[in-house]
Short mmCIF file of C-alpha atoms in Angstrom, two decimals:
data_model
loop_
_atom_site.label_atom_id
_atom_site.label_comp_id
_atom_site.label_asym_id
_atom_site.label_seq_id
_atom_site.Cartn_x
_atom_site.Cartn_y
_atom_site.Cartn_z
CA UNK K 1 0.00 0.00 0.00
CA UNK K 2 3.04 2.37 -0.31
CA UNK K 3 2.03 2.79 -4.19
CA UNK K 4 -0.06 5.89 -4.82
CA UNK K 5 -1.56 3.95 -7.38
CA UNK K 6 -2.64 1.04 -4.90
CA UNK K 7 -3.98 3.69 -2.00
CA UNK K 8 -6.02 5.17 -5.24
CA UNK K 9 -7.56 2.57 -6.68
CA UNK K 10 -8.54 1.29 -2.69
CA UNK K 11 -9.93 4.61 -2.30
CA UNK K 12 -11.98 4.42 -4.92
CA UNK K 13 -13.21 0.68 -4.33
CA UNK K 14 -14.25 1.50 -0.88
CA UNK K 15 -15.78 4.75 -2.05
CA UNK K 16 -17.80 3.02 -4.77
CA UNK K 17 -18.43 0.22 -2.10
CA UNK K 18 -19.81 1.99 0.37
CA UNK K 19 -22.26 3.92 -2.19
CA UNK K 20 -23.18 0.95 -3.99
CA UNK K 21 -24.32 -0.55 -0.50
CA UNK K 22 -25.90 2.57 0.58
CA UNK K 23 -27.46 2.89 -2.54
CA UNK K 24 -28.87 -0.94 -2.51
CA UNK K 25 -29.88 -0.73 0.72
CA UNK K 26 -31.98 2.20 -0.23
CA UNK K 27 -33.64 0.33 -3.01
CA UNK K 28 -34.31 -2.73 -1.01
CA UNK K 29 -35.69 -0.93 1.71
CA UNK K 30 -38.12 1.26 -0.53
CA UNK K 31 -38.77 -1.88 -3.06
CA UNK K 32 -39.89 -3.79 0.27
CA UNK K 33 -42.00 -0.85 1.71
CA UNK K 34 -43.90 0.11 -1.80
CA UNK K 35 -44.41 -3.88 -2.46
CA UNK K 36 -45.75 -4.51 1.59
CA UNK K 37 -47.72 -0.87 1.14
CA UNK K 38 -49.78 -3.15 -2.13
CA UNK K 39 -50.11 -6.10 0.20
CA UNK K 40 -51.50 -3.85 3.07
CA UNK K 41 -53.73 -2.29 0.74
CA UNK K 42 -55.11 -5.67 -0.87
CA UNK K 43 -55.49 -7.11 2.63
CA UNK K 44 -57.36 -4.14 3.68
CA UNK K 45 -59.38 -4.21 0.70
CA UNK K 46 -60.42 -8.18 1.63
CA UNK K 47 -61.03 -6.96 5.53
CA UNK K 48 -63.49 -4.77 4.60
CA UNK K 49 -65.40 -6.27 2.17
CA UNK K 50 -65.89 -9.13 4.14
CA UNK K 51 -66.63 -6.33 7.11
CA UNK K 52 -69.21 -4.80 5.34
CA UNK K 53 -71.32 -8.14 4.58
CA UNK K 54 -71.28 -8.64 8.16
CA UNK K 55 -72.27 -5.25 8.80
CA UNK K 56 -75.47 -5.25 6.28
CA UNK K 57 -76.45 -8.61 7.97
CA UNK K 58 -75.02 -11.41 5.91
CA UNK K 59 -75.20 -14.68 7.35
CA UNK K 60 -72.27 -16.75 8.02
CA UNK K 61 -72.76 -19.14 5.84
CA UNK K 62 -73.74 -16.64 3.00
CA UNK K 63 -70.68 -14.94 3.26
CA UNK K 64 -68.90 -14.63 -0.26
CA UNK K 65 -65.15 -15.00 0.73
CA UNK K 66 -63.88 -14.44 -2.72
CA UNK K 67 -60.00 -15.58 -3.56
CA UNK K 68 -59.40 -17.69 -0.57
CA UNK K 69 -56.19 -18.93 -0.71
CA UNK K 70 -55.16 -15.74 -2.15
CA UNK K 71 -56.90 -14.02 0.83
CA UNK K 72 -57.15 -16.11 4.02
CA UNK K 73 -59.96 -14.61 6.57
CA UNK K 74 -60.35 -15.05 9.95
CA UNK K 75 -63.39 -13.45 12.20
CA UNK K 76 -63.47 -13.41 15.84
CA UNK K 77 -65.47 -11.90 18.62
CA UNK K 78 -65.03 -9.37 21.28
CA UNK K 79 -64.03 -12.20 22.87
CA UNK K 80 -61.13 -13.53 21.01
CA UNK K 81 -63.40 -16.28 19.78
CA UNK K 82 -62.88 -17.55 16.17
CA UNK K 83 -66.14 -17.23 14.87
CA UNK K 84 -65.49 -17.43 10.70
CA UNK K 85 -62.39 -19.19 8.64
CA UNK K 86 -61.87 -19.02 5.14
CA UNK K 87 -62.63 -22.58 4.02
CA UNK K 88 -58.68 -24.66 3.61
CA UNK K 89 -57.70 -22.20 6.19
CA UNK K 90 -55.68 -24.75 8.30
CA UNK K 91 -53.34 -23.25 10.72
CA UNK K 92 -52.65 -19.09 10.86
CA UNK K 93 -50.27 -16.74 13.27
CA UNK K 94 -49.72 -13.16 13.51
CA UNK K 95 -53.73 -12.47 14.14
CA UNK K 96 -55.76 -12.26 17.55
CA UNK K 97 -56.42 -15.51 17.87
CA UNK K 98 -54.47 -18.23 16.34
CA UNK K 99 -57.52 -20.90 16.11
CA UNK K 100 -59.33 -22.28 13.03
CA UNK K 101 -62.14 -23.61 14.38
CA UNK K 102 -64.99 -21.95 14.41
CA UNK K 103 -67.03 -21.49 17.91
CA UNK K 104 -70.05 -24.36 17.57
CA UNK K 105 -72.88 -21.77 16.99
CA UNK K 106 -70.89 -20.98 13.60
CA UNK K 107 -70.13 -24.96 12.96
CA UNK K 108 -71.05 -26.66 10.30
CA UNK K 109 -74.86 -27.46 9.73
CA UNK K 110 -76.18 -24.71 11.36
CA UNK K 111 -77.25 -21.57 9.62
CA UNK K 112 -76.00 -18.80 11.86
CA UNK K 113 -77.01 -15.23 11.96
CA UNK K 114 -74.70 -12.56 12.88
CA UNK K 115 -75.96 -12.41 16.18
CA UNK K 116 -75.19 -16.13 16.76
CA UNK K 117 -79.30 -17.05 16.96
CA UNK K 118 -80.28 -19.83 14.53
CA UNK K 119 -82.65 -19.46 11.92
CA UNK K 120 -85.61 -21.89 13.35
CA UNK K 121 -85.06 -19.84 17.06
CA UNK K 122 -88.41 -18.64 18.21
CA UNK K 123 -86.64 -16.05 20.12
CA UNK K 124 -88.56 -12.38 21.10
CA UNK K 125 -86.15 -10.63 18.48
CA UNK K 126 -87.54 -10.43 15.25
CA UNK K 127 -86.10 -8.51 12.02
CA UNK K 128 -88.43 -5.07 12.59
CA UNK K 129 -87.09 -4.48 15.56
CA UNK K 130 -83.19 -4.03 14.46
CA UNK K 131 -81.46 -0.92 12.22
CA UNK K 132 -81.41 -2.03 8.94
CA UNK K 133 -77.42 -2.11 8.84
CA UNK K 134 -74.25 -2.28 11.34
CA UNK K 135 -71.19 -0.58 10.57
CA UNK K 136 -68.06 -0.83 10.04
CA UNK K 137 -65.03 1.37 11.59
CA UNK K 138 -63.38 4.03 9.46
CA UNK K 139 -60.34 3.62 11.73
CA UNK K 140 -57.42 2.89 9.70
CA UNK K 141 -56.28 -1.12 9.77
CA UNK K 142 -54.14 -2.87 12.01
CA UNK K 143 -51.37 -4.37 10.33
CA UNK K 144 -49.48 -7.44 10.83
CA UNK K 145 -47.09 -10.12 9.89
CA UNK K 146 -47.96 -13.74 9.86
CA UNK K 147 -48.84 -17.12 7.87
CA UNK K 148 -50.98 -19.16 7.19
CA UNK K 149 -51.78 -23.02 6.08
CA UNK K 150 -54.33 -22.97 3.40
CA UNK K 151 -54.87 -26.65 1.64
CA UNK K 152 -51.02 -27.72 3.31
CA UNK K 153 -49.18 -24.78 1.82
CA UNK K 154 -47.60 -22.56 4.19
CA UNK K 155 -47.01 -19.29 3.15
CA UNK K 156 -46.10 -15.29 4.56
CA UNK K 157 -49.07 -13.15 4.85
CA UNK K 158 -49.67 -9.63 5.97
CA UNK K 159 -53.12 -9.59 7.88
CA UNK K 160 -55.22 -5.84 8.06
CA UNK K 161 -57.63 -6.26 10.86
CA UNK K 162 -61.13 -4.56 10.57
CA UNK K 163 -63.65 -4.15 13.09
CA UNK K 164 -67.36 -4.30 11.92
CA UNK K 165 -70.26 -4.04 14.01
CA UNK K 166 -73.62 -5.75 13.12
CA UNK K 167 -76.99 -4.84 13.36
CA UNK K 168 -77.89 -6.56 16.81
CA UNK K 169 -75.15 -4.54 18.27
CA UNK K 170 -71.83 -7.47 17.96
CA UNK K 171 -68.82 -6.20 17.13
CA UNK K 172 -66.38 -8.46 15.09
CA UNK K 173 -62.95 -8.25 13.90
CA UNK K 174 -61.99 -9.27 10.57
CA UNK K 175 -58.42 -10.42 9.83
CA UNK K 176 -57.82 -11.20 6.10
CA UNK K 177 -54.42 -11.20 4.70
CA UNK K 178 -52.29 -11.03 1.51
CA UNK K 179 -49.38 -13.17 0.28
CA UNK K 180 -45.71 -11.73 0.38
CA UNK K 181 -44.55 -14.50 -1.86
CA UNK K 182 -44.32 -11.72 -4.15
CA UNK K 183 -42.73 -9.21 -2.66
CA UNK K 184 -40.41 -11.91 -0.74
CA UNK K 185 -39.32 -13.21 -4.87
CA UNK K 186 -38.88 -9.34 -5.90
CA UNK K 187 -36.77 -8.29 -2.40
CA UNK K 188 -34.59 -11.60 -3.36
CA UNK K 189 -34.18 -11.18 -6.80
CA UNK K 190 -33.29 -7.38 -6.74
CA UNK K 191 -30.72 -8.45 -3.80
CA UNK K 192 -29.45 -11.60 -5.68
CA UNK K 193 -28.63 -9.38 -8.56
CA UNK K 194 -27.10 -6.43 -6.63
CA UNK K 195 -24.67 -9.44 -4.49
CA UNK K 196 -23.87 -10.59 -7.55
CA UNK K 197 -22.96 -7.14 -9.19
CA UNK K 198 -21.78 -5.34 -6.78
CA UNK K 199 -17.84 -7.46 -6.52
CA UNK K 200 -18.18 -7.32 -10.46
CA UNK K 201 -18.82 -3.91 -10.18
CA UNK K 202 -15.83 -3.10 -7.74
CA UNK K 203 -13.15 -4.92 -9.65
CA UNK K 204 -14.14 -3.10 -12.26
CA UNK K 205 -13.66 0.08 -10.54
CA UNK K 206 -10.88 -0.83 -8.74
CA UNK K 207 -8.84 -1.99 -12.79
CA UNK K 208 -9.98 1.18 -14.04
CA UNK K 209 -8.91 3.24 -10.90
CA UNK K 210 -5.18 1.28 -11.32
CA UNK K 211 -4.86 1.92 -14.69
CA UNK K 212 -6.22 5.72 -15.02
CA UNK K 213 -3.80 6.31 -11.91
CA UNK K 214 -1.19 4.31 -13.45
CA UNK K 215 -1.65 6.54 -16.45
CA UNK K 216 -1.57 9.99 -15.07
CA UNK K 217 1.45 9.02 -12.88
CA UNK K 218 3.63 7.76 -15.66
CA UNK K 219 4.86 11.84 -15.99
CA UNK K 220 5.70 11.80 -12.22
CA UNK K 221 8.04 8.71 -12.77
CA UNK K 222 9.49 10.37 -15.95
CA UNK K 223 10.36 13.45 -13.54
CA UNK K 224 11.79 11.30 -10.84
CA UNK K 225 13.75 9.00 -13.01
CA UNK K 226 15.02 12.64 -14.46
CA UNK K 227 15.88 13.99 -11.11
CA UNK K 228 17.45 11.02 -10.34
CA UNK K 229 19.81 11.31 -12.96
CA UNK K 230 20.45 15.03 -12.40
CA UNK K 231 21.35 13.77 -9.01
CA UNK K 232 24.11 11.38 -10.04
CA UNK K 233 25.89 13.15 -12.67
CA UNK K 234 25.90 16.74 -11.04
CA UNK K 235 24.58 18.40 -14.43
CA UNK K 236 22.31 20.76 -13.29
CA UNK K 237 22.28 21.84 -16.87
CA UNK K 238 19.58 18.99 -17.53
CA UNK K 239 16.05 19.33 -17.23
CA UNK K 240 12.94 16.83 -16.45
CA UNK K 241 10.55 16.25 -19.46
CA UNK K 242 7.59 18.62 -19.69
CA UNK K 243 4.25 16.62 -20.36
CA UNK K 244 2.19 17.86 -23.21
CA UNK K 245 -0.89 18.50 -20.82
CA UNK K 246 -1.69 21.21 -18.87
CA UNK K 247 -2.71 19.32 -15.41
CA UNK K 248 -1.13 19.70 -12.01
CA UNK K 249 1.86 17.54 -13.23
CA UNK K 250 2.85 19.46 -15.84
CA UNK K 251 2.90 22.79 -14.19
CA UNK K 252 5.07 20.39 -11.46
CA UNK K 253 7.29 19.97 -14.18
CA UNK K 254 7.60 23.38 -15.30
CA UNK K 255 8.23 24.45 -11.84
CA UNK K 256 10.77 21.98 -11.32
CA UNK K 257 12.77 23.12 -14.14
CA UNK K 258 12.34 26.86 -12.95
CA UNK K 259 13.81 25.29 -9.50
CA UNK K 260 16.78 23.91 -11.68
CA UNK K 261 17.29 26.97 -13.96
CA UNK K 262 17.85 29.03 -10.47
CA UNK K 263 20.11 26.55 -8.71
CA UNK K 264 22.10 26.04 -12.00
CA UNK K 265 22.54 29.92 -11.98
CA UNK K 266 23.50 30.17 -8.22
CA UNK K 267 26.02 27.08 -8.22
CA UNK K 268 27.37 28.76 -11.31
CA UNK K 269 27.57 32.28 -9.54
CA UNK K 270 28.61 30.82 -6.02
CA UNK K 271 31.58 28.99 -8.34
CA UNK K 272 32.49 31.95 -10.62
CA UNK K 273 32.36 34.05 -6.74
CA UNK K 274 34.63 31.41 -5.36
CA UNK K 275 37.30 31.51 -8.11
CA UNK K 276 36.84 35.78 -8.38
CA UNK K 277 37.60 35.75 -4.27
CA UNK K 278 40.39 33.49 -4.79
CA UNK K 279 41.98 35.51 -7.73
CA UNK K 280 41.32 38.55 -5.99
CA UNK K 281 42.67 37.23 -2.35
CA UNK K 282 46.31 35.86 -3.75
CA UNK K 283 47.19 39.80 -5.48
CA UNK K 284 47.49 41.18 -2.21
CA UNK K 285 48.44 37.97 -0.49
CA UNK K 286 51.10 37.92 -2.78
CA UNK K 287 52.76 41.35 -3.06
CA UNK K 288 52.79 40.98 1.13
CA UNK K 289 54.53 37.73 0.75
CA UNK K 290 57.07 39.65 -1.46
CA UNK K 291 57.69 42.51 0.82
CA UNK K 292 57.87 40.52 4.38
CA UNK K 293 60.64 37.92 2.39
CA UNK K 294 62.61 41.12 0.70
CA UNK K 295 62.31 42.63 3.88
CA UNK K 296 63.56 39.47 5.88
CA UNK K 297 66.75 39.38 3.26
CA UNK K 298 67.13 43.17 3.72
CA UNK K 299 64.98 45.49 6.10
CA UNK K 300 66.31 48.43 4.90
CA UNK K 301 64.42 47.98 1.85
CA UNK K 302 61.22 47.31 3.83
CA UNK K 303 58.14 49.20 2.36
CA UNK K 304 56.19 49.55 5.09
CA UNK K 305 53.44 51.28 4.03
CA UNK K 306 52.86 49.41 1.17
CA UNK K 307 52.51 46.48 3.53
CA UNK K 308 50.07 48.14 5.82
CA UNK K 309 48.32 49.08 2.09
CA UNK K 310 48.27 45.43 1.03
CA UNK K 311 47.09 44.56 4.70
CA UNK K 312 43.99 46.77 4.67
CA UNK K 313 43.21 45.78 1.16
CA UNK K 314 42.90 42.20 2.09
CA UNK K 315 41.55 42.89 5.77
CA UNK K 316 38.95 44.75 3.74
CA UNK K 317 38.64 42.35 1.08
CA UNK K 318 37.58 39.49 3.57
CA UNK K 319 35.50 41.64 5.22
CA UNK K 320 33.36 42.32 1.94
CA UNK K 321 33.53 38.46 1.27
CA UNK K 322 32.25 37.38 4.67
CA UNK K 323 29.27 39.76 4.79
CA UNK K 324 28.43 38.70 1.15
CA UNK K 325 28.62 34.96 2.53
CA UNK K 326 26.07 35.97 5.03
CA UNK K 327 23.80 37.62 2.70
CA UNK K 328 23.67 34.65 0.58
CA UNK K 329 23.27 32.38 3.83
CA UNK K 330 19.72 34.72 3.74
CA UNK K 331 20.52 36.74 6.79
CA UNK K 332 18.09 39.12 7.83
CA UNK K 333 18.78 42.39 8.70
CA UNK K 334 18.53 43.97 12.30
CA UNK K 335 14.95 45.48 13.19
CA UNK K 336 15.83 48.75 14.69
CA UNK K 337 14.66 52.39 13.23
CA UNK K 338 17.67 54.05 11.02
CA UNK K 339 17.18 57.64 10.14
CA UNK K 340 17.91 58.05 6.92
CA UNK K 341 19.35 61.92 6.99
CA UNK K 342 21.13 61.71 10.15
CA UNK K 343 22.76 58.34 9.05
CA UNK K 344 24.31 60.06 5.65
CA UNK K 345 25.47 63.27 7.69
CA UNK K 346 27.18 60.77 9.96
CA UNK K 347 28.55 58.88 7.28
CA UNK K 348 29.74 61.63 5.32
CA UNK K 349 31.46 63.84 8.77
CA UNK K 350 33.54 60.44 9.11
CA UNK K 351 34.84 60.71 5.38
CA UNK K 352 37.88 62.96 6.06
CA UNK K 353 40.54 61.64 3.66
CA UNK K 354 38.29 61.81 0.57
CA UNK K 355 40.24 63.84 -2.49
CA UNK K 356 36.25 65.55 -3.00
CA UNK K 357 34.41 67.08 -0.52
CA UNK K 358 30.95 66.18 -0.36
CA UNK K 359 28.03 67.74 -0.60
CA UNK K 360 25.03 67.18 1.66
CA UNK K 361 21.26 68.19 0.64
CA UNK K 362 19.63 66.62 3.56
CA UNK K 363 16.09 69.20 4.19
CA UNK K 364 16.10 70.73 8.21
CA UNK K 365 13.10 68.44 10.43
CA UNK K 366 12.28 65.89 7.75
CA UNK K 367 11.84 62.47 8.98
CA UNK K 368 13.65 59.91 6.98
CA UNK K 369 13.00 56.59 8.95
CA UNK K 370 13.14 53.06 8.12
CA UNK K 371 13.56 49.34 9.57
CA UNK K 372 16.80 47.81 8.93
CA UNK K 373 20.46 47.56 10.27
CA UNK K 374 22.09 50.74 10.73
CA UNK K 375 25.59 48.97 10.19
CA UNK K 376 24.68 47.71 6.69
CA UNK K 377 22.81 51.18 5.92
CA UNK K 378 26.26 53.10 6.69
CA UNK K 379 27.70 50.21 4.66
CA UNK K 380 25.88 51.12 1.41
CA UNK K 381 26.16 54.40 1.43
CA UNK K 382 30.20 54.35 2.26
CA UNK K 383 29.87 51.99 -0.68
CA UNK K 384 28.19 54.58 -3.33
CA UNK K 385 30.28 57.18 -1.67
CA UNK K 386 33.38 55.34 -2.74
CA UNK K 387 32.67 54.75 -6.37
CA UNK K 388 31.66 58.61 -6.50
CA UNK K 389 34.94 59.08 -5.45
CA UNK K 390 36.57 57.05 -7.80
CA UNK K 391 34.73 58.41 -10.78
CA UNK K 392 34.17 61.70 -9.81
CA UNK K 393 35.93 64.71 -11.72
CA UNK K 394 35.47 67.83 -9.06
CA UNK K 395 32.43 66.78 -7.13
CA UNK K 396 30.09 64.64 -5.54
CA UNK K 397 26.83 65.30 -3.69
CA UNK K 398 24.42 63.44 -1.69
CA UNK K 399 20.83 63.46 -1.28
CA UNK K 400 17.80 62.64 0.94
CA UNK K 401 13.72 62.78 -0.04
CA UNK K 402 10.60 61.54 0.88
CA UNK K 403 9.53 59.36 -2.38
CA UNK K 404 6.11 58.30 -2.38
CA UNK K 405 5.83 55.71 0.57
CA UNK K 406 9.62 55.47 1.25
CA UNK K 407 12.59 57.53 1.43
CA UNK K 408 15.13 57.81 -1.33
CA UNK K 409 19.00 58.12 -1.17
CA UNK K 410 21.26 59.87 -4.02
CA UNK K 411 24.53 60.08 -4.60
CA UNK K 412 26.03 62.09 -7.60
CA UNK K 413 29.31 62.62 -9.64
CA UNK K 414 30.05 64.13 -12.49
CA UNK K 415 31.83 61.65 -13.72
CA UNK K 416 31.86 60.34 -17.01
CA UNK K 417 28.61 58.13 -16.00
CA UNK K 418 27.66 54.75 -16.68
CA UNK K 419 26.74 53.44 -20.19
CA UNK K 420 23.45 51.96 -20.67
CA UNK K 421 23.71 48.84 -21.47
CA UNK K 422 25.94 48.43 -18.34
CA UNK K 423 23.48 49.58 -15.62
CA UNK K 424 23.00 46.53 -14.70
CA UNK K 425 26.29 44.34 -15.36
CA UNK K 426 28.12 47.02 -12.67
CA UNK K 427 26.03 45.42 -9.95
CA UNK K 428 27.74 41.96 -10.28
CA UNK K 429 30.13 40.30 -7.95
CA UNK K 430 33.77 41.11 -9.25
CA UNK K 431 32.96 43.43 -12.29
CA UNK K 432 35.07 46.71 -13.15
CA UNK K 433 34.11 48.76 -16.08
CA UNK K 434 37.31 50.41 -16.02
CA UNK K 435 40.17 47.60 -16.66
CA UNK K 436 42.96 50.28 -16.81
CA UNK K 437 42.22 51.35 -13.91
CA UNK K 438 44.38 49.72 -10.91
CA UNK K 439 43.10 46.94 -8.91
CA UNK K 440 44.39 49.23 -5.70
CA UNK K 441 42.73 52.43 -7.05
CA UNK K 442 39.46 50.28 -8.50
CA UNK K 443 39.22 48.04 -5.84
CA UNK K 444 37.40 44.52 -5.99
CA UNK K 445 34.54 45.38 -7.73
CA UNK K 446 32.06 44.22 -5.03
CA UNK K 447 30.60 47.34 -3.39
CA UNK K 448 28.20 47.69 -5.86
CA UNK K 449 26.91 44.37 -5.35
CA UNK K 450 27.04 44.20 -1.73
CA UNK K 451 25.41 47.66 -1.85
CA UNK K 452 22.29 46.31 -3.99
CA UNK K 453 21.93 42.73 -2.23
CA UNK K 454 21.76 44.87 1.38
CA UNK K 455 19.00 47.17 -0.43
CA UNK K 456 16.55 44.44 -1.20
CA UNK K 457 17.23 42.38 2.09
CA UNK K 458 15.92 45.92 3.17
CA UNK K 459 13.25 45.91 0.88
CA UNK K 460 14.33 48.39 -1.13
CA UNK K 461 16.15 48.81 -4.77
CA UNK K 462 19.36 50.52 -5.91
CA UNK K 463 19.25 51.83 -9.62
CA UNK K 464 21.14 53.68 -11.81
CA UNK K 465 20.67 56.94 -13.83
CA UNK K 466 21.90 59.72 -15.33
CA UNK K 467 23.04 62.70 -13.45
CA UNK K 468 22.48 66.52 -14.13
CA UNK K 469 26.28 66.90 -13.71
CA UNK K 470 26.58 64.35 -16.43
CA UNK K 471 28.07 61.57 -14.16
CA UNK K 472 26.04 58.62 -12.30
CA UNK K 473 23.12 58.72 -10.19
CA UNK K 474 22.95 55.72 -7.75
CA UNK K 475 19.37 56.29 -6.37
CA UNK K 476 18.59 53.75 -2.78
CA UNK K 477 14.70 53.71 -2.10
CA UNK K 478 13.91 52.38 1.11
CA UNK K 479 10.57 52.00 2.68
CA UNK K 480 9.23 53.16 5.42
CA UNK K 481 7.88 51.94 8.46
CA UNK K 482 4.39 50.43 7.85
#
């Protein structure tokens, strides 16, 4: 049962199961009740026929008991007394009184009246002095189940008992009843059938529930068979097949490939980043070597400030590397307040050894707050301040504004600005668009990156544009506090 294909089509067996039986059950029970509703009406029909012959007077005897093995009868007194039988009535249940003999007044040779007085009685009563008809109730029937033995045959009835009153004042009950062989033969055969069906029915569901499964899986294995693969040789530059439909499974495809594409182009990046750090890390490492051995062969010649210069290049080189390791690791940044215009006139009063002064355009009692780390804030904007510096020819500004539902950050040279179609390459790890410049005086190439990857762990974006002094625009939106 660990086959998705096996839980499926067992699903869907006990599903259709436990409908099917529902279902039949329903059909039996309302085949049964519509069938014993004709029985109960046909016995009640007899009851009260027979009823209303007693009622208008109708002697025993004279009593036309039409269809009687079809329709059994059976009259007793208040008593309990069996006072009428259908003729081959032998043996009945399920009625008043279980007796077939008929109290001795009623027996044969005698020709009772309803009130039990023969006919050759000389009695006081005579015919004017009694209502011309009894009655019979209008109370609805007493049902029951029972049999009865008419000419040896044994057979289930359902007996309506009516209660009829003559004309000398005798009330009788009359219990006449109606075979169930048929509804018995139509209960079993619509059961038979259904017993019969019903495992037919459920293999049949359960084959077609295995192989529809079977057949909307087969994709799913394709994938996994795929990512198995991918797995085993390392080539994140293959892909899983993409079904032709446009179900659940191929849009799992589809995004399985998108997961692919992504992690192909990080691995790549994260490998390219490794072998840029390492390139980057043995210049420095490098010309220190040289100047520590030259200097252990000869310290007069020791250029010391070129080794504290190679030192803080590579101190600040591994400091760039290790907070770009922890932005990729997905760190999150700090959740204090930061305002914006006090941060960049802090930044900027710390900047003493810059070759341009900057300018500060910072408006008096605006409020430039956001969430974020106040370390990596000062970070980017040291960062933009830097390449400014680089690129500048006589000056550099900063800005701060309100922008819509954030606050935006500026910084301007007037440099000789950034081509167009390289807005976007200068934010890569590692990327100089000025090769003759020197790798001391153009640094690493990663404060543009670092500064963009802090901006949207803020939230925020860094672009650039086109300045009015002609150079670069680096504009940081931030948001503000919701």
């Amino acid at each position: 049962m660990r086959s998705v294909r096996a839980r499926a089509a067992l699903g869907a067996t006990l599903v259709v199961a436990v409908a099917l039986i529902g279902a039949g059950l329903a059909v039996l029970l309302v085949l049964r009740d519509n069938l014993i509703g004709q029985a109960d009406l046909q016995a009640e029909v007899a009851a009260r026929d027979v009823a209303g012959q007693l009622a208008t007077g109708t002697a025993y005897d004279d009593l036309e008991l039409d269809d009687e093995e079809d329709h059994p009868v059976q009259v007793v007194d208040e008593e309990g007394r069996v006072v009428i039988v259908s003729k081959d009535l032998r043996a009945v249940t399920g009625t008043g009184a279980t007796g077939v003999t008929p109290v001795p007044s009623a027996s044969a040779g005698a020709t009772p009246s309803p009130d039990g007085d023969d006919d050759g009685d000389d009695g006081q009563d005579d015919d004017s002095s009694r209502p011309d008809s009894g009655e019979v109730s209008s109370d609805d029937p007493e049902f029951s189940d029972g049999t009865a033995t008419v000419d040896r045959t044994t057979a289930d009835y359902r007996f309506a008992a009516v209660e009829a009153t003559t004309r000398d004042g005798v009330t009788l009950t009359v219990y006449a009843g109606a075979p169930l062989a048929a509804e018995q033969e139509a209960v079993g055969t619509v059961r038979g059938a259904m017993l019969t069906g019903l495992p037919v029915l459920l293999v049949v569901v359960a084959g077609v529930t295995w192989l529809v499964t079977r057949r909307a899986l087969r994709p799913v294995e394709g994938i996994r068979r795929e990512m198995a693969a991918i797995t085993a040789s390392e080539d994140l530059a293959r892909r899983v097949p993409e079904p032709d439909s446009r179900d659940e499974i191929a849009a799992l495809a589809r995004t399985t490939n998108e997961t692919l594409t992504v992690l192909e182009a990080s691995v790549e990046r994260q490998r390219r980043f490794v072998a840029d750090a390492s390139h980057e890390l043995r210049s420095p490492i490098a010309s220190l070597r040289t100047q520590l051995e030259v200097a252990e062969a000869h310290p007069e010649l020791l250029d010391l400030p070129g080794a504290v210069a190679d030192t803080v290049r590579l101190q600040v080189l591994a400091a760039d590397l290790l907070l770009l390791a922890r932005l990729d690791a997905g760190e999150k940044p700090g959740g204090g307040t930061v305002e914006v215009g006090a941060l960049v006139r802090e930044e900027v009063s710390q900047r003493t050894g810059d070759r341009i002064a900057v300018a500060v355009e910072v408006p008096e009692g605006g409020a430039f707050e956001v969430n974020g780390s106040r370390g990596q804030l000062s970070r980017v904007i040291g960062n933009l301040l830097d390449n400014a510096q680089r690129h500048a020819e006589g000056s550099v500004a900063v800005s701060v504004a309100a922008d819509g539902r954030g606050v935006r950050v500026e910084v301007r040279d007037d440099g000789a600005g950034v081509p167009e179609d390289e807005r976007e390459r200068i934010f890569e790890r590692f990327v100089r668009l000025d090769d003759a410049r020197s790798r001391d005086d153009g640094g690493a190439g990663l404060g543009l990156a670092i500064a963009r990857d802090v901006a949207a762990r803020h939230g925020g974006t860094l672009t650039v544009h086109r300045a009015d002094e002609g150079g670069a625009a680096f504009r940081l939106w931030l948001p503000r506090p919701a």
